[in-house]
Amino acid sequence: MGSLERQGDTFLKQMKNGTEFIKVSCGKRRTSVKKRIFQVTENEMYLQYSPSSKEMKDLQVEIEDIQEVRAGRNTDRFRDMTKYRDDHSFSIIVNGETRILNLVAPNKDLANLWIKGLRLMMKKSERIDVRMKQAIWIKDMFMKADKNGNGTLDSKEVLKLVEEMNVKIDKDYAMEIFQRADVKRTRQNALDEDEFVTFYREITGRTEIQELFKSYAGVDDFLTPDEFQQFMHREQKRPEVDMAWCIKMIEKFEPKEELCQKKMMTIDGFQLFLLSEDGLILHPKNNAIYQDMTQPLSHYFISSSHNTYLLEDQLKGPSSTEAYISALRKGCRCVELDVWDGSDDEPVIYHGHTLTSKILLKDALEAICDYAFTTSDYPLILSFENHCSIEQQRRMAEIIESTIGDFLYRLTRPEDIHNLPSPEELKHKILVKGKKLPPFASAVQGGDVSDEDEAADMEDVDDEEVKKQLQESKDKKAKRKKGKKTIKLAKEFSDTVYLSSRHFKGVDEEMKTRKPFEMSSFTESKALDLAKKNGTAFAWYNSRFLSRMYPAGWRTNSSNYNPIPMWNVGAQIVALNFQTDGDEMDIYRGRFLENGNCGYVLKPDFMLKNAAKRDNTKRLNPILLRVVVISGQQLPKQTKDIDDPYVKVTMYGANITVEHKTDVVKKNGFNPMWKCKMEFDVQIPELSMVRFEVRDRDISSRDDFIAQYSLPVACMQEGYHHIPLLTEEGNDISSSTLFVHVAKVEKKMTASDVDYSKELL
């Protein structure tokens, strides 16, 4: 055992015994401080804490759901509580900004122990393979059902557990399996943990996988490397798979040691393989960066957020540095900063002319720099909306210089005048986007009014109090700016800017005069109008220059628009409200699963600069996408009743959306079987997205959302694959999957297809 493992064991022993912390809850309006005992559960899967109220049960957090353990008082509002020592404090960030536990330990040694111990547990959780995860999940279900802790489950407890597992099963049939599993007779009519595993595997028998396995294993009960290779070539369409790879997979997933040594794979090993990375619908090459990263920035779709500082709506919602951290952790490569004059000569960030809360620019930039390259090494763009006075613009420049330092990329290279650099050239660099003075400008000079003032419009605002205050604020602004068509821009801030904001004068004019480092921003309505009226020319423009799209001002609830029409014309920076979940954000997250989730996805060949003037339709490859939604596994339960699930599959293509649904399976959310065939005519696979959504049919009200998964059509593996299901927030749902078959049939383009494609591009 290495020193790290020994250290981990020491930490775990103390963490399982428990420690009393001060738990600081920083709410929107007030802060509560309570003492809580925290401990790691015996199975090392959960962190649980006990409230003082005896009526409340222990609360739990899954270790694999912990995103970060942050030392010190380094979350919003917690950092202001100076009465707590920084070296006694730490925060546990669960699934992004959705849950934060701020804790103060009795002393710095205990704080350090828990910080190191939790981080070691997180690393250990990342190394758990699919076989171990399944075993842990079954064991966890057993422990939860064993209420009295006697190590066994009687028939009543087992039947109740089956119902909680989201499946309705005939009682007599369940008892028959129960009796067969009860072989040890350690306690009358009760199953121990091993016997429960036997019971579980029998009621969860995957007949669809058994049939597939038998079709290649033949009369034997195992697959040889040759048979496994045939399966990978014929069904999974993976011709690159060789015999050595097949043997490696057998050794990795076959649970029976004696068969593993003989290079044989049983159905248990086969099922575990189909649940592994290679068995998922997303092609495994996308888990790493595989695209050419040496092309100009304009050749990439770039993951971008709008009003990044907001956690909720755009009228009264809180602003937070945690929102920046969360977006960066999700692979975002362009964040927005709306900067206004603050008190004590310190610029602040908030949604101007609204009641959103304010954060210091200094705090935001420090958080951004700390997490800028946590998920991706490729460049980060800071999109500034500058509303500050000359004095505070100079302070902005000081803060940028002191926090970003050597990460800041400046317009100093001669080649930047004629060409945009590549993501590879800009690794670990931060680019400031904003208004920029012309060369040789004096210390203070007038510039154009910003074309990116995205302060909330008043259309569709229902809150009369908010509407009134918005109007008063806007009236004051109009009075101040009466007769002014320019703003004053400090040279110090201008010098930090690399991507220069410029008003868009039309494609023809911009193609003649625009420089590569200049870019424009468009509201969603203006962008859609350009795409509809002159999509081909706009796509040609976007092959050379950067464009940023953002939501309309009336979206005060932070709703989002469909990003696909923007991508269809090659727009790179399509900014969405990351804090708002829904179909649009699902599609967005799915788009950037490609290329290792680095936040940069290379556009299709026909949208690149060197291809823009060619007949792009000759390079399109339309397909017929055939999907069979076969079955579901361990769907999360939504209501007290057992779910009636169905699957909705939506294809988002180039200017077309097609939707198909399976039938509803009654009273079975555990292992529903659909075997539903669907077909989609996909004109441009390179730009198309598919979304799988599982819902619970409710005849009395709106069907309940259960889970979803979205990905690009081009990234879908062919053959039999599992789809890992996600929550509305995009987080993994442990052990919940769909099992599908995918086939891509190439089509020959007809004359109408060619005309249709020309209209799009």
Short mmCIF file of C-alpha atoms in Angstrom, two decimals, residues 172-481:
data_model
loop_
_atom_site.label_atom_id
_atom_site.label_comp_id
_atom_site.label_asym_id
_atom_site.label_seq_id
_atom_site.Cartn_x
_atom_site.Cartn_y
_atom_site.Cartn_z
CA ASP A 172 -46.36 -14.38 -6.50
CA TYR A 173 -43.66 -14.14 -9.16
CA ALA A 174 -41.50 -11.96 -6.88
CA MET A 175 -41.89 -14.44 -4.01
CA GLU A 176 -40.93 -17.31 -6.31
CA ILE A 177 -37.65 -15.54 -7.16
CA PHE A 178 -37.25 -14.63 -3.48
CA GLN A 179 -37.45 -18.30 -2.44
CA ARG A 180 -34.92 -19.34 -5.08
CA ALA A 181 -32.49 -16.68 -3.89
CA ASP A 182 -32.87 -17.60 -0.20
CA VAL A 183 -30.32 -20.44 -0.20
CA LYS A 184 -28.31 -19.71 2.95
CA ARG A 185 -31.32 -19.66 5.28
CA THR A 186 -29.37 -17.40 7.67
CA ARG A 187 -32.71 -16.07 8.85
CA GLN A 188 -36.17 -17.45 8.05
CA ASN A 189 -37.63 -15.89 4.90
CA ALA A 190 -34.89 -13.28 4.61
CA LEU A 191 -32.09 -12.46 2.15
CA ASP A 192 -28.61 -11.34 3.08
CA GLU A 193 -26.66 -8.98 0.82
CA ASP A 194 -25.29 -11.68 -1.54
CA GLU A 195 -28.71 -13.33 -1.85
CA PHE A 196 -30.29 -9.96 -2.57
CA VAL A 197 -27.79 -9.47 -5.44
CA THR A 198 -28.98 -12.82 -6.88
CA PHE A 199 -32.62 -11.74 -6.48
CA TYR A 200 -31.89 -8.35 -8.07
CA ARG A 201 -30.13 -9.83 -11.10
CA GLU A 202 -32.99 -12.23 -11.77
CA ILE A 203 -35.73 -9.57 -11.69
CA THR A 204 -33.56 -7.27 -13.82
CA GLY A 205 -32.68 -9.88 -16.44
CA ARG A 206 -32.07 -8.05 -19.73
CA THR A 207 -33.78 -10.28 -22.31
CA GLU A 208 -32.86 -7.88 -25.11
CA ILE A 209 -29.16 -8.24 -24.27
CA GLN A 210 -29.48 -11.99 -23.78
CA GLU A 211 -30.89 -12.33 -27.31
CA LEU A 212 -28.10 -10.18 -28.76
CA PHE A 213 -25.46 -12.12 -26.83
CA LYS A 214 -26.81 -15.49 -27.98
CA SER A 215 -26.81 -14.43 -31.63
CA TYR A 216 -22.99 -14.23 -31.48
CA ALA A 217 -22.14 -16.72 -28.72
CA GLY A 218 -24.16 -19.51 -30.35
CA VAL A 219 -24.68 -22.64 -28.23
CA ASP A 220 -21.90 -21.62 -25.83
CA ASP A 221 -22.43 -19.38 -22.83
CA PHE A 222 -19.51 -17.12 -23.73
CA LEU A 223 -18.01 -14.99 -26.48
CA THR A 224 -14.54 -15.74 -27.84
CA PRO A 225 -12.33 -12.82 -28.96
CA ASP A 226 -13.18 -13.71 -32.57
CA GLU A 227 -16.95 -13.67 -31.88
CA PHE A 228 -16.63 -10.42 -29.97
CA GLN A 229 -14.71 -8.88 -32.89
CA GLN A 230 -17.46 -9.99 -35.29
CA PHE A 231 -20.02 -8.23 -33.07
CA MET A 232 -17.96 -5.01 -33.06
CA HIS A 233 -17.51 -5.08 -36.85
CA ARG A 234 -21.01 -6.10 -37.93
CA GLU A 235 -23.26 -4.49 -35.33
CA GLN A 236 -21.24 -1.62 -33.92
CA LYS A 237 -19.66 -0.58 -37.25
CA ARG A 238 -16.18 -0.32 -35.68
CA PRO A 239 -13.89 -1.80 -38.39
CA GLU A 240 -10.78 -0.47 -36.64
CA VAL A 241 -11.28 -2.87 -33.71
CA ASP A 242 -8.62 -5.62 -33.78
CA MET A 243 -8.16 -8.84 -31.84
CA ALA A 244 -5.84 -7.28 -29.25
CA TRP A 245 -8.49 -4.67 -28.40
CA CYS A 246 -11.14 -7.37 -28.00
CA ILE A 247 -8.93 -9.36 -25.62
CA LYS A 248 -8.26 -6.19 -23.62
CA MET A 249 -12.02 -5.57 -23.26
CA ILE A 250 -12.65 -9.16 -22.15
CA GLU A 251 -9.93 -8.85 -19.51
CA LYS A 252 -11.39 -5.54 -18.35
CA PHE A 253 -15.07 -6.48 -18.06
CA GLU A 254 -15.38 -10.25 -17.56
CA PRO A 255 -16.16 -10.72 -13.83
CA LYS A 256 -15.35 -14.46 -13.67
CA GLU A 257 -11.60 -14.76 -13.23
CA GLU A 258 -11.27 -18.31 -14.60
CA LEU A 259 -13.05 -17.35 -17.84
CA CYS A 260 -11.17 -14.09 -18.07
CA GLN A 261 -7.90 -16.04 -18.10
CA LYS A 262 -9.28 -18.19 -20.93
CA LYS A 263 -10.18 -15.02 -22.92
CA MET A 264 -13.91 -15.75 -22.71
CA MET A 265 -16.70 -13.24 -22.06
CA THR A 266 -19.97 -14.22 -20.36
CA ILE A 267 -23.22 -12.28 -20.67
CA ASP A 268 -22.38 -10.46 -17.42
CA GLY A 269 -19.13 -9.18 -18.94
CA PHE A 270 -20.91 -8.37 -22.21
CA GLN A 271 -23.54 -6.31 -20.38
CA LEU A 272 -20.88 -4.44 -18.42
CA PHE A 273 -19.06 -3.66 -21.68
CA LEU A 274 -22.26 -2.24 -23.18
CA LEU A 275 -22.55 0.05 -20.15
CA SER A 276 -18.94 1.24 -20.48
CA GLU A 277 -17.55 4.21 -22.41
CA ASP A 278 -17.29 2.17 -25.62
CA GLY A 279 -20.86 1.00 -25.22
CA LEU A 280 -22.37 4.48 -24.88
CA ILE A 281 -24.02 6.30 -27.78
CA LEU A 282 -21.44 9.12 -27.81
CA HIS A 283 -18.46 7.96 -29.85
CA PRO A 284 -15.53 7.47 -27.41
CA LYS A 285 -13.19 9.58 -29.55
CA ASN A 286 -15.14 12.62 -28.29
CA ASN A 287 -13.88 12.10 -24.75
CA ALA A 288 -10.55 13.53 -25.91
CA ILE A 289 -9.61 16.50 -28.10
CA TYR A 290 -9.29 15.07 -31.60
CA GLN A 291 -10.05 17.98 -33.94
CA ASP A 292 -7.55 20.26 -35.66
CA MET A 293 -7.04 23.16 -33.22
CA THR A 294 -4.63 25.14 -35.44
CA GLN A 295 -7.23 26.96 -37.56
CA PRO A 296 -8.41 30.59 -37.04
CA LEU A 297 -10.84 31.25 -34.16
CA SER A 298 -13.58 32.04 -36.69
CA HIS A 299 -13.60 28.36 -37.74
CA TYR A 300 -14.96 27.14 -34.38
CA PHE A 301 -18.22 27.11 -32.48
CA ILE A 302 -17.33 28.52 -29.04
CA SER A 303 -19.25 27.70 -25.85
CA SER A 304 -20.52 31.08 -24.61
CA SER A 305 -22.76 32.39 -21.85
CA HIS A 306 -24.95 35.48 -21.57
CA ASN A 307 -25.11 37.62 -18.40
CA THR A 308 -22.85 35.01 -16.82
CA TYR A 309 -22.96 36.63 -13.38
CA LEU A 310 -26.69 35.92 -12.84
CA LEU A 311 -28.04 32.89 -10.98
CA GLU A 312 -31.71 33.52 -11.77
CA ASP A 313 -33.83 36.13 -13.59
CA GLN A 314 -32.57 39.40 -15.07
CA LEU A 315 -34.71 41.80 -13.04
CA LYS A 316 -34.30 40.96 -9.36
CA GLY A 317 -32.10 37.84 -9.30
CA PRO A 318 -28.79 37.51 -7.44
CA SER A 319 -25.42 38.08 -9.09
CA SER A 320 -22.63 35.73 -7.99
CA THR A 321 -19.02 34.80 -8.65
CA GLU A 322 -20.22 31.19 -8.33
CA ALA A 323 -22.11 31.63 -11.60
CA TYR A 324 -18.80 32.34 -13.39
CA ILE A 325 -17.15 29.33 -11.74
CA SER A 326 -20.05 27.06 -12.68
CA ALA A 327 -20.02 28.19 -16.33
CA LEU A 328 -16.26 27.70 -16.61
CA ARG A 329 -16.50 24.23 -15.09
CA LYS A 330 -19.09 23.37 -17.76
CA GLY A 331 -16.61 24.23 -20.52
CA CYS A 332 -17.75 27.79 -21.23
CA ARG A 333 -15.12 29.78 -23.16
CA CYS A 334 -16.79 33.19 -23.38
CA VAL A 335 -18.25 34.90 -20.31
CA GLU A 336 -19.96 38.27 -20.05
CA LEU A 337 -19.21 41.12 -17.64
CA ASP A 338 -21.60 44.11 -17.42
CA VAL A 339 -19.51 46.71 -15.58
CA TRP A 340 -20.83 49.90 -13.95
CA ASP A 341 -19.51 52.56 -11.60
CA GLY A 342 -19.49 51.36 -8.00
CA SER A 343 -18.91 53.00 -4.64
CA ASP A 344 -15.38 53.67 -3.33
CA ASP A 345 -14.15 53.82 -6.94
CA GLU A 346 -14.60 50.05 -7.28
CA PRO A 347 -16.40 48.97 -10.52
CA VAL A 348 -19.26 46.53 -10.02
CA ILE A 349 -21.02 43.92 -12.15
CA TYR A 350 -24.80 43.71 -12.36
CA HIS A 351 -27.63 43.89 -14.91
CA GLY A 352 -27.92 47.63 -15.41
CA HIS A 353 -31.22 49.46 -14.80
CA THR A 354 -32.58 46.47 -12.87
CA LEU A 355 -32.75 45.32 -9.25
CA THR A 356 -30.24 42.48 -9.60
CA SER A 357 -27.59 42.37 -6.87
CA LYS A 358 -24.02 43.59 -7.46
CA ILE A 359 -20.62 41.95 -7.20
CA LEU A 360 -17.21 43.59 -7.39
CA LEU A 361 -15.39 43.35 -10.71
CA LYS A 362 -12.26 42.48 -8.73
CA ASP A 363 -13.94 39.46 -7.08
CA ALA A 364 -15.37 38.28 -10.41
CA LEU A 365 -12.03 38.47 -12.24
CA GLU A 366 -10.20 36.71 -9.41
CA ALA A 367 -12.72 33.84 -9.56
CA ILE A 368 -12.50 33.74 -13.35
CA CYS A 369 -8.70 33.57 -13.30
CA ASP A 370 -8.74 30.81 -10.68
CA TYR A 371 -11.02 28.61 -12.83
CA ALA A 372 -10.28 29.85 -16.37
CA PHE A 373 -8.43 26.70 -17.42
CA THR A 374 -9.86 24.08 -15.04
CA THR A 375 -11.88 22.34 -17.78
CA SER A 376 -10.15 23.57 -20.94
CA ASP A 377 -6.68 24.86 -21.87
CA TYR A 378 -8.03 26.82 -24.81
CA PRO A 379 -8.56 30.62 -24.81
CA LEU A 380 -11.16 32.32 -22.65
CA ILE A 381 -12.94 35.42 -23.97
CA LEU A 382 -14.15 38.10 -21.54
CA SER A 383 -17.00 39.99 -23.20
CA PHE A 384 -17.12 43.40 -21.51
CA GLU A 385 -20.08 45.76 -21.55
CA ASN A 386 -18.41 48.93 -20.37
CA HIS A 387 -20.75 51.49 -18.75
CA CYS A 388 -18.16 53.12 -16.49
CA SER A 389 -16.84 56.64 -16.14
CA ILE A 390 -13.30 57.41 -17.32
CA GLU A 391 -12.00 57.20 -13.74
CA GLN A 392 -13.50 53.78 -13.10
CA GLN A 393 -12.47 52.55 -16.56
CA ARG A 394 -8.90 53.24 -15.47
CA ARG A 395 -9.58 51.26 -12.30
CA MET A 396 -11.01 48.47 -14.51
CA ALA A 397 -7.74 48.41 -16.45
CA GLU A 398 -5.73 48.20 -13.20
CA ILE A 399 -7.82 45.25 -12.01
CA ILE A 400 -7.47 43.48 -15.38
CA GLU A 401 -3.70 43.96 -15.39
CA SER A 402 -3.26 42.83 -11.78
CA THR A 403 -5.55 39.77 -11.90
CA ILE A 404 -5.05 38.47 -15.45
CA GLY A 405 -1.39 39.43 -15.78
CA ASP A 406 0.54 37.18 -18.17
CA PHE A 407 -2.65 35.40 -19.25
CA LEU A 408 -3.80 38.57 -21.06
CA TYR A 409 -3.44 38.42 -24.86
CA ARG A 410 -2.81 41.75 -26.56
CA LEU A 411 -2.97 43.01 -30.12
CA THR A 412 0.80 43.31 -30.57
CA ARG A 413 1.72 40.71 -33.20
CA PRO A 414 1.81 42.00 -36.82
CA GLU A 415 0.13 38.80 -38.08
CA ASP A 416 -2.96 39.51 -35.93
CA ILE A 417 -3.75 42.46 -38.18
CA HIS A 418 -4.49 40.09 -41.09
CA ASN A 419 -5.44 36.78 -39.45
CA LEU A 420 -7.11 35.52 -36.30
CA PRO A 421 -4.86 33.24 -34.22
CA SER A 422 -5.86 29.64 -33.52
CA PRO A 423 -7.02 28.04 -30.25
CA GLU A 424 -3.72 26.15 -30.18
CA GLU A 425 -1.71 29.39 -30.37
CA LEU A 426 -3.88 30.92 -27.64
CA LYS A 427 -3.69 28.13 -25.06
CA HIS A 428 -3.90 29.54 -21.52
CA LYS A 429 -4.61 33.04 -22.84
CA ILE A 430 -7.47 35.38 -21.90
CA LEU A 431 -8.86 37.71 -24.57
CA VAL A 432 -10.73 40.89 -23.64
CA LYS A 433 -13.57 41.87 -25.97
CA GLY A 434 -14.91 45.44 -25.84
CA LYS A 435 -14.73 48.90 -27.35
CA LYS A 436 -11.25 49.87 -28.57
CA LEU A 437 -9.77 53.22 -29.54
CA PRO A 438 -8.07 53.65 -32.93
CA PRO A 439 -4.25 53.55 -33.01
CA PHE A 440 -2.36 56.59 -31.66
CA ALA A 441 -5.39 57.71 -29.62
CA SER A 442 -4.87 60.20 -26.80
CA ALA A 443 -5.38 59.25 -23.18
CA VAL A 444 -9.10 60.03 -23.40
CA GLN A 445 -11.05 60.04 -26.63
CA GLY A 446 -14.67 59.74 -27.72
CA GLY A 447 -15.85 56.46 -29.19
CA ASP A 448 -19.06 55.07 -30.59
CA VAL A 449 -21.96 54.27 -28.27
CA SER A 450 -21.82 50.58 -27.39
CA ASP A 451 -23.95 48.41 -29.64
CA GLU A 452 -24.15 45.82 -26.86
CA ASP A 453 -26.18 47.55 -24.17
CA GLU A 454 -28.36 44.60 -23.22
CA ALA A 455 -30.16 46.16 -20.26
CA ALA A 456 -33.61 44.65 -19.82
CA ASP A 457 -36.38 45.94 -22.05
CA MET A 458 -39.73 46.50 -20.38
CA GLU A 459 -41.86 44.43 -22.73
CA ASP A 460 -43.46 41.48 -20.97
CA VAL A 461 -42.44 42.66 -17.48
CA ASP A 462 -45.35 41.84 -15.17
CA ASP A 463 -44.00 43.18 -11.89
CA GLU A 464 -45.33 46.76 -11.68
CA GLU A 465 -42.82 47.80 -9.01
CA VAL A 466 -39.93 46.58 -11.13
CA LYS A 467 -41.40 48.18 -14.26
CA LYS A 468 -41.69 51.52 -12.48
CA GLN A 469 -38.09 51.44 -11.23
CA LEU A 470 -36.85 50.34 -14.66
CA GLN A 471 -38.62 53.29 -16.26
CA GLU A 472 -37.19 55.77 -13.73
CA SER A 473 -33.69 54.41 -14.28
CA LYS A 474 -34.02 54.56 -18.05
CA ASP A 475 -35.41 58.11 -17.92
CA LYS A 476 -32.40 59.25 -15.88
CA LYS A 477 -30.04 57.58 -18.32
CA ALA A 478 -31.77 59.19 -21.32
CA LYS A 479 -31.58 62.62 -19.66
CA ARG A 480 -27.87 62.23 -18.97
CA LYS A 481 -27.12 61.12 -22.50
#
